[in-house]
GROMACS .gro file of C-alpha atoms in nm:
model
  515
    1MET     CA    1   6.651  15.238  13.786
    2PRO     CA    2   6.282  15.154  13.831
    3ASP     CA    3   6.156  14.797  13.831
    4VAL     CA    4   6.011  14.666  13.505
    5SER     CA    5   5.728  14.411  13.503
    6PHE     CA    6   5.614  14.226  13.194
    7SER     CA    7   5.492  13.886  13.084
    8LEU     CA    8   5.763  13.648  12.967
    9ASN     CA    9   5.647  13.336  12.785
   10GLY     CA   10   5.313  13.356  12.960
   11GLN     CA   11   5.449  13.415  13.311
   12PRO     CA   12   5.469  13.750  13.496
   13VAL     CA   13   5.820  13.867  13.576
   14THR     CA   14   5.959  14.172  13.751
   15VAL     CA   15   6.314  14.282  13.697
   16THR     CA   16   6.448  14.501  13.975
   17GLY     CA   17   6.665  14.794  13.881
   18ALA     CA   18   6.612  14.715  13.515
   19ASP     CA   19   6.850  14.889  13.278
   20GLY     CA   20   6.997  14.834  12.935
   21SER     CA   21   6.864  14.619  12.656
   22LEU     CA   22   6.591  14.358  12.656
   23LEU     CA   23   6.848  14.109  12.525
   24ASP     CA   24   7.081  14.161  12.820
   25THR     CA   25   6.790  14.133  13.061
   26LEU     CA   26   6.671  13.809  12.901
   27ARG     CA   27   7.013  13.648  12.896
   28THR     CA   28   7.180  13.783  13.210
   29ARG     CA   29   6.887  13.831  13.446
   30LEU     CA   30   6.629  13.577  13.329
   31GLY     CA   31   6.834  13.287  13.192
   32ILE     CA   32   6.688  13.292  12.839
   33THR     CA   33   6.955  13.164  12.600
   34SER     CA   34   6.767  13.114  12.273
   35ALA     CA   35   6.803  13.487  12.200
   36LYS     CA   36   7.164  13.512  12.082
   37ASP     CA   37   7.402  13.807  12.079
   38GLY     CA   38   7.552  13.810  11.729
   39CYS     CA   39   7.611  14.180  11.665
   40SER     CA   40   7.477  14.366  11.968
   41PRO     CA   41   7.391  14.641  11.974
   42GLN     CA   42   7.394  14.679  11.595
   43GLY     CA   43   7.049  14.524  11.551
   44GLN     CA   44   7.153  14.374  11.217
   45CYS     CA   45   7.188  13.995  11.244
   46GLY     CA   46   6.847  13.894  11.376
   47CYS     CA   47   6.986  13.634  11.617
   48CYS     CA   48   6.821  13.803  11.917
   49THR     CA   49   6.471  13.816  11.765
   50VAL     CA   50   6.181  13.779  12.010
   51LEU     CA   51   5.812  13.863  11.991
   52VAL     CA   52   5.670  14.166  12.172
   53ASP     CA   53   5.292  14.148  12.177
   54GLY     CA   54   5.323  13.897  11.894
   55GLN     CA   55   5.540  14.118  11.671
   56PRO     CA   56   5.905  14.030  11.594
   57ARG     CA   57   6.154  14.264  11.758
   58VAL     CA   58   6.533  14.274  11.765
   59SER     CA   59   6.591  14.263  12.140
   60CYS     CA   60   6.950  14.395  12.140
   61VAL     CA   61   6.829  14.744  12.044
   62THR     CA   62   6.505  14.730  12.245
   63PRO     CA   63   6.543  14.902  12.585
   64VAL     CA   64   6.395  14.678  12.850
   65GLY     CA   65   6.181  14.965  12.973
   66ARG     CA   66   5.984  14.957  12.648
   67VAL     CA   67   5.832  14.617  12.728
   68ARG     CA   68   5.682  14.724  13.059
   69GLY     CA   69   5.335  14.571  13.082
   70ARG     CA   70   5.373  14.387  12.751
   71GLU     CA   71   5.398  14.024  12.642
   72VAL     CA   72   5.745  13.899  12.545
   73THR     CA   73   5.774  13.561  12.378
   74THR     CA   74   6.106  13.393  12.305
   75PHE     CA   75   6.163  13.066  12.122
   76GLU     CA   76   6.123  12.888  12.459
   77GLY     CA   77   5.772  13.035  12.484
   78LEU     CA   78   5.639  12.915  12.150
   79GLU     CA   79   5.364  12.656  12.166
   80PRO     CA   80   5.534  12.315  12.201
   81ALA     CA   81   5.385  12.191  11.872
   82VAL     CA   82   5.505  12.505  11.693
   83ALA     CA   83   5.856  12.480  11.837
   84ALA     CA   84   5.871  12.111  11.747
   85ARG     CA   85   5.753  12.186  11.393
   86TRP     CA   86   6.049  12.419  11.346
   87THR     CA   87   6.320  12.219  11.519
   88GLU     CA   88   6.221  11.897  11.340
   89ALA     CA   89   6.187  12.062  11.000
   90LEU     CA   90   6.519  12.246  11.030
   91CYS     CA   91   6.693  11.924  11.132
   92ALA     CA   92   6.525  11.729  10.852
   93THR     CA   93   6.636  11.970  10.577
   94GLY     CA   94   6.977  12.059  10.716
   95GLY     CA   95   6.850  12.410  10.779
   96THR     CA   96   7.067  12.440  11.088
   97GLN     CA   97   7.437  12.371  11.134
   98CYS     CA   98   7.583  12.548  11.436
   99GLY     CA   99   7.232  12.655  11.543
  100PHE     CA  100   7.325  13.006  11.652
  101CYS     CA  101   7.093  13.195  11.418
  102THR     CA  102   6.802  12.951  11.390
  103PRO     CA  103   6.606  13.027  11.713
  104GLY     CA  104   6.565  13.390  11.605
  105ILE     CA  105   6.478  13.289  11.249
  106ALA     CA  106   6.225  13.031  11.365
  107THR     CA  107   6.068  13.276  11.609
  108ARG     CA  108   6.011  13.531  11.333
  109LEU     CA  109   5.885  13.276  11.081
  110ALA     CA  110   5.650  13.125  11.339
  111ALA     CA  111   5.496  13.470  11.394
  112VAL     CA  112   5.457  13.520  11.018
  113GLU     CA  113   5.309  13.173  10.975
  114ALA     CA  114   5.058  13.236  11.254
  115LYS     CA  115   4.901  13.505  11.036
  116ALA     CA  116   4.905  13.331  10.697
  117PRO     CA  117   5.050  13.019  10.537
  118LEU     CA  118   5.410  13.068  10.435
  119ASP     CA  119   5.511  13.091  10.071
  120GLU     CA  120   5.851  13.152   9.914
  121ARG     CA  121   5.802  13.528   9.892
  122ALA     CA  122   5.696  13.558  10.256
  123VAL     CA  123   5.989  13.346  10.371
  124HIS     CA  124   6.246  13.549  10.178
  125GLN     CA  125   6.090  13.873  10.300
  126ALA     CA  126   6.110  13.757  10.662
  127LEU     CA  127   6.470  13.641  10.620
  128LEU     CA  128   6.579  13.990  10.513
  129ALA     CA  129   6.598  14.071  10.884
  130HIS     CA  130   6.843  13.786  10.948
  131LEU     CA  131   7.189  13.665  10.860
  132CYS     CA  132   7.314  13.306  10.844
  133ARG     CA  133   7.669  13.215  10.747
  134CYS     CA  134   7.641  12.835  10.759
  135THR     CA  135   7.351  12.715  10.550
  136GLY     CA  136   7.323  12.935  10.241
  137TRP     CA  137   6.953  12.998  10.318
  138GLN     CA  138   6.810  12.733  10.085
  139THR     CA  139   6.766  12.463  10.347
  140ILE     CA  140   6.609  12.714  10.588
  141ALA     CA  141   6.354  12.808  10.321
  142GLU     CA  142   6.289  12.439  10.256
  143ALA     CA  143   6.219  12.387  10.626
  144ALA     CA  144   5.986  12.687  10.632
  145LEU     CA  145   5.792  12.559  10.334
  146THR     CA  146   5.755  12.207  10.473
  147ASP     CA  147   5.393  12.113  10.540
  148PRO     CA  148   5.358  12.183  10.914
  149THR     CA  149   5.103  11.902  10.945
  150SER     CA  150   5.348  11.641  10.816
  151ASP     CA  151   5.534  11.412  11.053
  152THR     CA  152   5.903  11.489  11.024
  153THR     CA  153   5.995  11.314  11.348
  154SER     CA  154   6.071  10.988  11.170
  155VAL     CA  155   6.299  11.173  10.928
  156THR     CA  156   6.513  11.324  11.199
  157THR     CA  157   6.519  11.057  11.469
  158THR     CA  158   6.446  10.720  11.308
  159ASP     CA  159   6.548  10.725  10.943
  160ARG     CA  160   6.881  10.894  11.013
  161ASP     CA  161   7.182  10.795  11.218
  162LEU     CA  162   7.241  11.122  11.398
  163ALA     CA  163   7.575  11.002  11.534
  164ALA     CA  164   7.692  10.948  11.176
  165ALA     CA  165   7.543  11.286  11.086
  166ALA     CA  166   7.750  11.445  11.364
  167ARG     CA  167   8.064  11.277  11.227
  168ARG     CA  168   7.994  11.427  10.884
  169ALA     CA  169   7.929  11.768  11.044
  170GLU     CA  170   8.261  11.745  11.229
  171LEU     CA  171   8.442  11.671  10.902
  172GLU     CA  172   8.280  11.967  10.732
  173GLY     CA  173   8.302  12.211  11.022
  174GLY     CA  174   8.641  12.106  11.154
  175VAL     CA  175   8.534  12.072  11.518
  176HIS     CA  176   8.299  11.851  11.719
  177GLN     CA  177   7.936  11.926  11.640
  178LEU     CA  178   7.595  11.803  11.742
  179VAL     CA  179   7.317  11.720  11.497
  180GLY     CA  180   6.957  11.705  11.614
  181PRO     CA  181   6.642  11.908  11.667
  182GLU     CA  182   6.783  12.062  11.986
  183VAL     CA  183   7.054  12.234  11.780
  184ALA     CA  184   6.790  12.426  11.585
  185ALA     CA  185   6.659  12.550  11.921
  186GLY     CA  186   7.002  12.702  11.992
  187ARG     CA  187   7.102  12.438  12.247
  188GLY     CA  188   7.432  12.342  12.087
  189GLY     CA  189   7.644  12.431  12.388
  190PHE     CA  190   7.769  12.780  12.305
  191ALA     CA  191   8.011  12.917  12.562
  192ASP     CA  192   7.816  13.236  12.621
  193ASP     CA  193   7.505  13.029  12.699
  194THR     CA  194   7.665  12.799  12.953
  195ALA     CA  195   7.843  13.041  13.188
  196PRO     CA  196   7.749  12.997  13.556
  197ALA     CA  197   7.474  13.222  13.688
  198GLY     CA  198   7.618  13.536  13.842
  199SER     CA  199   7.930  13.538  13.627
  200LEU     CA  200   8.099  13.870  13.573
  201VAL     CA  201   8.109  13.993  13.214
  202ALA     CA  202   8.425  14.115  13.043
  203VAL     CA  203   8.426  14.344  12.739
  204ARG     CA  204   8.731  14.466  12.552
  205SER     CA  205   8.810  14.839  12.555
  206SER     CA  206   8.957  15.020  12.255
  207ASP     CA  207   9.297  15.033  12.426
  208GLY     CA  208   9.308  14.654  12.456
  209SER     CA  209   9.223  14.635  12.826
  210TRP     CA  210   8.914  14.453  12.955
  211ALA     CA  211   8.626  14.616  13.142
  212VAL     CA  212   8.457  14.380  13.389
  213ALA     CA  213   8.107  14.431  13.530
  214GLU     CA  214   7.795  14.249  13.645
  215THR     CA  215   7.617  14.283  13.309
  216ILE     CA  216   7.730  14.323  12.952
  217ASP     CA  217   7.556  14.662  12.923
  218GLU     CA  218   7.749  14.789  13.227
  219ALA     CA  219   8.074  14.647  13.091
  220ARG     CA  220   8.019  14.816  12.757
  221ARG     CA  221   7.959  15.152  12.922
  222SER     CA  222   8.272  15.109  13.131
  223ALA     CA  223   8.474  15.009  12.824
  224GLY     CA  224   8.351  15.314  12.633
  225LYS     CA  225   8.238  15.093  12.345
  226VAL     CA  226   8.197  15.284  12.021
  227GLN     CA  227   7.930  15.162  11.784
  228GLY     CA  228   8.072  15.037  11.456
  229ARG     CA  229   7.967  15.193  11.128
  230ARG     CA  230   7.962  15.102  10.763
  231THR     CA  231   8.205  15.322  10.577
  232THR     CA  232   8.145  15.496  10.247
  233ALA     CA  233   8.508  15.430  10.151
  234PRO     CA  234   8.545  15.182   9.864
  235VAL     CA  235   8.702  14.840   9.884
  236THR     CA  236   9.066  14.841   9.771
  237TRP     CA  237   9.312  14.564   9.687
  238PRO     CA  238   9.625  14.544   9.904
  239LEU     CA  239   9.848  14.379   9.642
  240GLU     CA  240   9.948  14.473   9.289
  241LEU     CA  241   9.951  14.206   9.022
  242PRO     CA  242  10.296  14.069   8.936
  243ASP     CA  243  10.449  14.188   8.610
  244GLY     CA  244  10.416  13.952   8.316
  245GLU     CA  245  10.219  13.844   8.011
  246TRP     CA  246   9.942  13.649   8.173
  247ALA     CA  247   9.661  13.438   8.036
  248ARG     CA  248   9.466  13.500   8.355
  249THR     CA  249   9.497  13.726   8.657
  250LEU     CA  250   9.312  13.743   8.986
  251ARG     CA  251   9.326  13.979   9.284
  252THR     CA  252   9.134  13.924   9.605
  253THR     CA  253   9.082  14.169   9.888
  254TRP     CA  254   9.016  14.151  10.260
  255VAL     CA  255   8.700  13.956  10.344
  256GLU     CA  256   8.542  13.886  10.680
  257PRO     CA  257   8.477  13.522  10.780
  258ALA     CA  258   8.151  13.658  10.923
  259TYR     CA  259   8.069  13.378  11.162
  260LEU     CA  260   7.758  13.473  11.358
  261GLU     CA  261   7.869  13.379  11.710
  262PRO     CA  262   8.137  13.623  11.833
  263ASP     CA  263   8.431  13.471  12.020
  264ALA     CA  264   8.332  13.395  12.380
  265SER     CA  265   8.455  13.187  12.672
  266TRP     CA  266   8.408  13.165  13.047
  267CYS     CA  267   8.614  13.032  13.333
  268VAL     CA  268   8.590  12.980  13.708
  269PRO     CA  269   8.890  13.051  13.928
  270GLY     CA  270   9.129  12.758  13.906
  271GLY     CA  271   8.928  12.594  13.627
  272GLU     CA  272   8.964  12.534  13.257
  273PRO     CA  273   8.802  12.789  13.024
  274ALA     CA  274   8.504  12.691  12.812
  275SER     CA  275   8.578  12.624  12.447
  276PRO     CA  276   8.488  12.911  12.212
  277VAL     CA  277   8.399  12.650  11.947
  278GLY     CA  278   8.112  12.495  12.142
  279ASN     CA  279   7.918  12.390  11.832
  280GLY     CA  280   8.106  12.533  11.537
  281GLY     CA  281   8.458  12.630  11.445
  282ALA     CA  282   8.369  12.943  11.247
  283PHE     CA  283   8.526  12.785  10.935
  284GLY     CA  284   8.866  12.807  11.106
  285GLY     CA  285   8.819  13.161  11.230
  286LYS     CA  286   8.826  13.079  11.603
  287LEU     CA  287   9.102  12.820  11.615
  288GLY     CA  288   9.360  13.070  11.738
  289THR     CA  289   9.139  13.303  11.941
  290PRO     CA  290   9.287  13.427  12.272
  291ILE     CA  291   8.945  13.464  12.435
  292SER     CA  292   8.979  13.151  12.653
  293GLU     CA  293   9.300  13.272  12.812
  294VAL     CA  294   9.139  13.612  12.872
  295ALA     CA  295   8.855  13.443  13.061
  296ARG     CA  296   9.103  13.235  13.263
  297ARG     CA  297   9.317  13.538  13.358
  298LEU     CA  298   9.021  13.755  13.458
  299ALA     CA  299   8.862  13.477  13.664
  300GLU     CA  300   9.185  13.449  13.865
  301GLU     CA  301   9.211  13.826  13.904
  302HIS     CA  302   8.852  13.871  14.027
  303GLY     CA  303   8.808  13.546  14.218
  304ARG     CA  304   8.474  13.487  14.045
  305PRO     CA  305   8.351  13.320  13.727
  306VAL     CA  306   8.404  13.551  13.431
  307ARG     CA  307   8.264  13.526  13.080
  308ALA     CA  308   8.460  13.719  12.821
  309ALA     CA  309   8.310  13.809  12.485
  310TYR     CA  310   8.419  13.991  12.175
  311SER     CA  311   8.189  14.249  12.026
  312ARG     CA  312   8.117  14.234  11.655
  313GLU     CA  313   8.366  14.516  11.608
  314ASP     CA  314   8.631  14.314  11.796
  315VAL     CA  315   8.576  14.019  11.564
  316VAL     CA  316   8.642  14.238  11.259
  317LEU     CA  317   8.943  14.413  11.409
  318LEU     CA  318   9.111  14.112  11.570
  319GLY     CA  319   8.983  13.800  11.397
  320PRO     CA  320   9.194  13.632  11.126
  321LYS     CA  321   9.120  13.682  10.757
  322ARG     CA  322   9.212  13.470  10.456
  323PRO     CA  323   9.527  13.620  10.300
  324PRO     CA  324   9.457  13.841   9.997
  325VAL     CA  325   9.638  13.732   9.680
  326ALA     CA  326   9.736  13.865   9.338
  327ILE     CA  327   9.792  13.583   9.088
  328GLY     CA  328   9.916  13.580   8.730
  329VAL     CA  329   9.929  13.257   8.526
  330ARG     CA  330  10.032  13.171   8.173
  331ALA     CA  331   9.845  12.938   7.941
  332ASP     CA  332  10.070  12.648   8.045
  333GLY     CA  333   9.977  12.697   8.414
  334THR     CA  334  10.303  12.852   8.528
  335GLY     CA  335  10.307  13.191   8.691
  336VAL     CA  336  10.332  13.382   9.018
  337VAL     CA  337  10.127  13.396   9.336
  338ARG     CA  338  10.177  13.716   9.534
  339ALA     CA  339  10.015  13.688   9.877
  340VAL     CA  340   9.996  13.870  10.208
  341SER     CA  341  10.259  13.707  10.428
  342THR     CA  342  10.094  13.441  10.643
  343PRO     CA  343  10.243  13.160  10.856
  344GLY     CA  344  10.218  12.830  10.670
  345LEU     CA  345  10.091  12.983  10.346
  346SER     CA  346  10.396  12.899  10.133
  347GLU     CA  347  10.367  12.534  10.228
  348VAL     CA  348   9.997  12.532  10.133
  349LEU     CA  349  10.066  12.700   9.799
  350MET     CA  350  10.362  12.478   9.713
  351GLY     CA  351  10.154  12.169   9.784
  352ALA     CA  352   9.863  12.295   9.575
  353ALA     CA  353  10.054  12.441   9.276
  354PRO     CA  354  10.427  12.365   9.273
  355GLU     CA  355  10.458  12.519   8.926
  356LEU     CA  356  10.377  12.866   9.061
  357ALA     CA  357  10.641  13.095   9.210
  358ILE     CA  358  10.545  13.234   9.550
  359ASP     CA  359  10.603  13.591   9.664
  360GLU     CA  360  10.486  13.666  10.018
  361VAL     CA  361  10.452  14.037  10.089
  362GLU     CA  362  10.439  14.213  10.426
  363VAL     CA  363  10.129  14.433  10.429
  364ALA     CA  364  10.000  14.658  10.703
  365GLY     CA  365   9.669  14.514  10.793
  366LEU     CA  366   9.471  14.248  10.962
  367PRO     CA  367   9.584  13.912  11.099
  368THR     CA  368   9.569  13.634  10.841
  369SER     CA  369   9.548  13.256  10.872
  370VAL     CA  370   9.558  12.948  10.652
  371ALA     CA  371   9.311  12.781  10.892
  372LEU     CA  372   9.020  12.958  10.722
  373ARG     CA  373   8.818  12.761  10.468
  374ALA     CA  374   9.048  12.643  10.185
  375ALA     CA  375   9.270  12.950  10.226
  376GLY     CA  376   9.541  12.964   9.962
  377TRP     CA  377   9.481  12.643   9.777
  378ALA     CA  378   9.130  12.743   9.667
  379GLU     CA  379   9.258  13.063   9.505
  380VAL     CA  380   9.518  12.882   9.294
  381ALA     CA  381   9.276  12.599   9.214
  382VAL     CA  382   9.022  12.852   9.083
  383VAL     CA  383   9.279  13.024   8.859
  384ARG     CA  384   9.412  12.695   8.724
  385SER     CA  385   9.060  12.573   8.651
  386SER     CA  386   8.985  12.894   8.459
  387LEU     CA  387   9.240  12.793   8.193
  388GLY     CA  388   9.021  12.500   8.092
  389PRO     CA  389   8.689  12.491   7.908
  390GLY     CA  390   8.467  12.407   8.205
  391PRO     CA  391   8.263  12.286   8.381
  392ASP     CA  392   8.496  12.360   8.667
  393ARG     CA  393   8.627  12.056   8.852
  394ILE     CA  394   8.836  12.088   9.167
  395VAL     CA  395   9.033  11.822   9.350
  396ALA     CA  396   9.104  11.933   9.706
  397PRO     CA  397   9.430  11.848   9.885
  398ASN     CA  398   9.241  11.584  10.085
  399GLY     CA  399   9.125  11.408   9.766
  400ALA     CA  400   8.765  11.529   9.762
  401GLU     CA  401   8.639  11.611   9.413
  402ALA     CA  402   8.376  11.871   9.325
  403SER     CA  403   8.248  12.014   9.000
  404ALA     CA  404   8.019  12.311   8.945
  405ARG     CA  405   7.844  12.490   8.662
  406PHE     CA  406   7.564  12.742   8.615
  407ASP     CA  407   7.250  12.658   8.419
  408GLU     CA  408   7.092  12.916   8.192
  409ASP     CA  409   6.837  12.999   8.463
  410GLY     CA  410   7.116  13.066   8.714
  411THR     CA  411   7.082  12.741   8.906
  412VAL     CA  412   7.416  12.617   9.040
  413GLN     CA  413   7.474  12.250   8.961
  414VAL     CA  414   7.723  12.084   9.197
  415ARG     CA  415   7.859  11.731   9.210
  416ILE     CA  416   8.062  11.612   9.510
  417ARG     CA  417   8.259  11.297   9.591
  418CYS     CA  418   8.420  11.280   9.934
  419GLY     CA  419   8.426  10.918  10.055
  420GLN     CA  420   8.156  10.765  10.270
  421VAL     CA  421   7.860  11.001  10.279
  422LEU     CA  422   7.765  10.923  10.643
  423ASP     CA  423   7.465  11.158  10.624
  424ALA     CA  424   7.340  11.308  10.297
  425THR     CA  425   7.136  11.581  10.469
  426VAL     CA  426   7.433  11.725  10.654
  427LEU     CA  427   7.667  11.694  10.356
  428ARG     CA  428   7.413  11.864  10.128
  429SER     CA  429   7.361  12.145  10.379
  430TYR     CA  430   7.732  12.215  10.410
  431CYS     CA  431   7.778  12.207  10.034
  432ILE     CA  432   7.496  12.458   9.981
  433GLY     CA  433   7.646  12.676  10.253
  434ALA     CA  434   7.987  12.655  10.083
  435ALA     CA  435   7.827  12.758   9.753
  436HIS     CA  436   7.670  13.060   9.925
  437MET     CA  437   8.006  13.163  10.072
  438ALA     CA  438   8.181  13.115   9.736
  439LEU     CA  439   7.928  13.325   9.547
  440GLY     CA  440   7.962  13.606   9.799
  441TRP     CA  441   8.341  13.586   9.781
  442VAL     CA  442   8.341  13.629   9.404
  443ARG     CA  443   8.056  13.878   9.374
  444SER     CA  444   8.000  14.095   9.678
  445GLU     CA  445   8.207  14.036   9.992
  446GLY     CA  446   8.484  14.272  10.096
  447LEU     CA  447   8.608  14.501  10.372
  448SER     CA  448   8.721  14.859  10.333
  449VAL     CA  449   9.070  14.866  10.488
  450ASP     CA  450   9.284  15.181  10.487
  451ALA     CA  451   9.655  15.213  10.408
  452ASP     CA  452   9.742  15.158  10.775
  453GLY     CA  453   9.558  14.829  10.775
  454VAL     CA  454   9.259  14.949  10.977
  455PRO     CA  455   8.919  14.815  10.868
  456HIS     CA  456   8.635  15.064  10.848
  457ASP     CA  457   8.348  14.827  10.769
  458LEU     CA  458   8.255  14.725  11.123
  459THR     CA  459   7.888  14.630  11.098
  460ILE     CA  460   7.778  14.282  11.006
  461ARG     CA  461   7.563  14.413  10.721
  462SER     CA  462   7.864  14.581  10.561
  463PHE     CA  463   8.047  14.257  10.480
  464GLY     CA  464   7.855  14.188  10.159
  465ILE     CA  465   7.702  13.854  10.260
  466LEU     CA  466   7.440  13.742  10.008
  467ARG     CA  467   7.085  13.771  10.140
  468ALA     CA  468   6.834  13.491  10.106
  469GLY     CA  469   6.657  13.658   9.815
  470ASP     CA  470   6.987  13.704   9.628
  471MET     CA  471   7.089  13.340   9.650
  472PRO     CA  472   7.032  13.123   9.340
  473ARG     CA  473   6.906  12.768   9.361
  474VAL     CA  474   7.181  12.514   9.429
  475GLU     CA  475   7.138  12.151   9.325
  476ILE     CA  476   7.373  11.906   9.495
  477GLU     CA  477   7.447  11.565   9.344
  478ILE     CA  478   7.631  11.341   9.587
  479ASP     CA  479   7.843  11.063   9.440
  480ASP     CA  480   7.783  10.785   9.691
  481SER     CA  481   7.973  10.521   9.492
  482ASP     CA  482   8.294  10.599   9.681
  483ASP     CA  483   8.297  10.394  10.000
  484GLY     CA  484   8.640  10.516  10.102
  485THR     CA  485   8.744  10.714  10.406
  486PRO     CA  486   8.510  11.010  10.449
  487VAL     CA  487   8.677  11.350  10.409
  488ASN     CA  488   8.562  11.711  10.408
  489GLY     CA  489   8.375  11.783  10.085
  490SER     CA  490   8.239  12.134  10.127
  491ASP     CA  491   8.578  12.302  10.087
  492ALA     CA  492   8.611  12.146   9.741
  493VAL     CA  493   8.259  12.269   9.664
  494PHE     CA  494   8.358  12.617   9.785
  495ALA     CA  495   8.645  12.626   9.535
  496ALA     CA  496   8.444  12.471   9.250
  497VAL     CA  497   8.153  12.713   9.287
  498ALA     CA  498   8.392  13.009   9.309
  499ALA     CA  499   8.552  12.891   8.984
  500ALA     CA  500   8.216  12.849   8.814
  501ALA     CA  501   8.093  13.188   8.937
  502TRP     CA  502   8.410  13.357   8.810
  503ARG     CA  503   8.362  13.190   8.473
  504ALA     CA  504   7.999  13.301   8.461
  505GLU     CA  505   8.111  13.662   8.529
  506GLY     CA  506   8.362  13.653   8.242
  507PHE     CA  507   8.679  13.628   8.457
  508PRO     CA  508   8.702  13.987   8.590
  509PRO     CA  509   9.046  14.027   8.746
  510ASP     CA  510   8.931  14.170   9.081
  511TRP     CA  511   8.706  14.015   9.344
  512PRO     CA  512   8.447  14.111   9.454
  513CYS     CA  513   8.334  14.187   9.102
  514ARG     CA  514   7.987  14.329   9.169
  515ARG     CA  515   8.037  14.541   9.483
   0.00000   0.00000   0.00000
């Protein structure tokens, strides 16, 4: 392949034998890690956004040859004051949690802001090109609409105890996390960013084997990767409701956890593999991933460092899902929970609702896990809450208490009590993100899965995640009177908002109810 020369962040570069995507060239050949690979090469998540001659471009679907002689700017190449404006503002508002999506978002918004002052409409329009699973959008918009001339440094580095903030983030996310402006820049320590230079790249083939090559584009060609598609087939429900005279029924379907960073790890021969939860546990979705052992095995086989990475399609096909349920309850709270058979689920359900009979059913389909956010107990808590008059109040198994209701204008009002607050900004951010996930779960999220258990919605835009412009305002009231042991609070908020959203919809028996 011919050489490609272009300007990268103000410096001339020449890439010999350039081939494949701009994203692969930036990450593999040039060491640029702010541009993230969240769905490549679907071009749908926005995590790989860079500027080409000042215009935002999704680099995973931009052939590197198209930037010959042009100016490419990544988040690293933004003016220092501009980059600091975004990292500080996003940290100050809680507009970043894991930090995987924010460099691409900030790069696009910085380009928009360079042309005209940002307003709410411009921000929501720009965010249509992006996905974020953590924050629920609101705190990102708040960061974007912060006065760029204001000094937010004191907010993020002096007025807050960032170590305490990290402890709160760990409680909410379930794994060790960093909190600070550097996280918004994408420097949270993701495995795919920290692999040694010159590592081989491993990509999974459709037959379950792994293709190994010098670059991810080469590995994908060798693996025969087939681009995922969004199916026209409707969402179906894998379980029938139990027979009975019920006061309330609920059926859920397959939903995708939809974490933005695909499973990834790397290992050197004889070493320990890098953790796939470098700065976020994917709401429980990565806790059982085999990707680390794949990296270890391939490093030993090839005698070189190997980084192994799932594609977005792999995440959908192989990643665990929360078990679908079909619940019927009587007015006195007794009833039946029918659920897709899942290790540990009966124990969770018995602890949450001992008055309900449990019927686990073997269903052809996807792997399921109780490690995902509030899996099992949230479903029964929502149904039990629906028997009351509202507002919906949920007490989580860990003792956290959350209530939620909808105002007439659609604003979601949430109150949370979960022990010592530690950091109100982080707790608020996670609670808003949990509200976003709950609203999508009730209203729009679902996967089309056939009778053989094969999912056909394989693109990240097909999961039904609520876009920024579709997300209502969420007001979080934190009860800081409880000085007890701090516990996770966002899972209780997730259940409470789901209950309130279901009530607002009139208790339709099937979720998602608007898809």
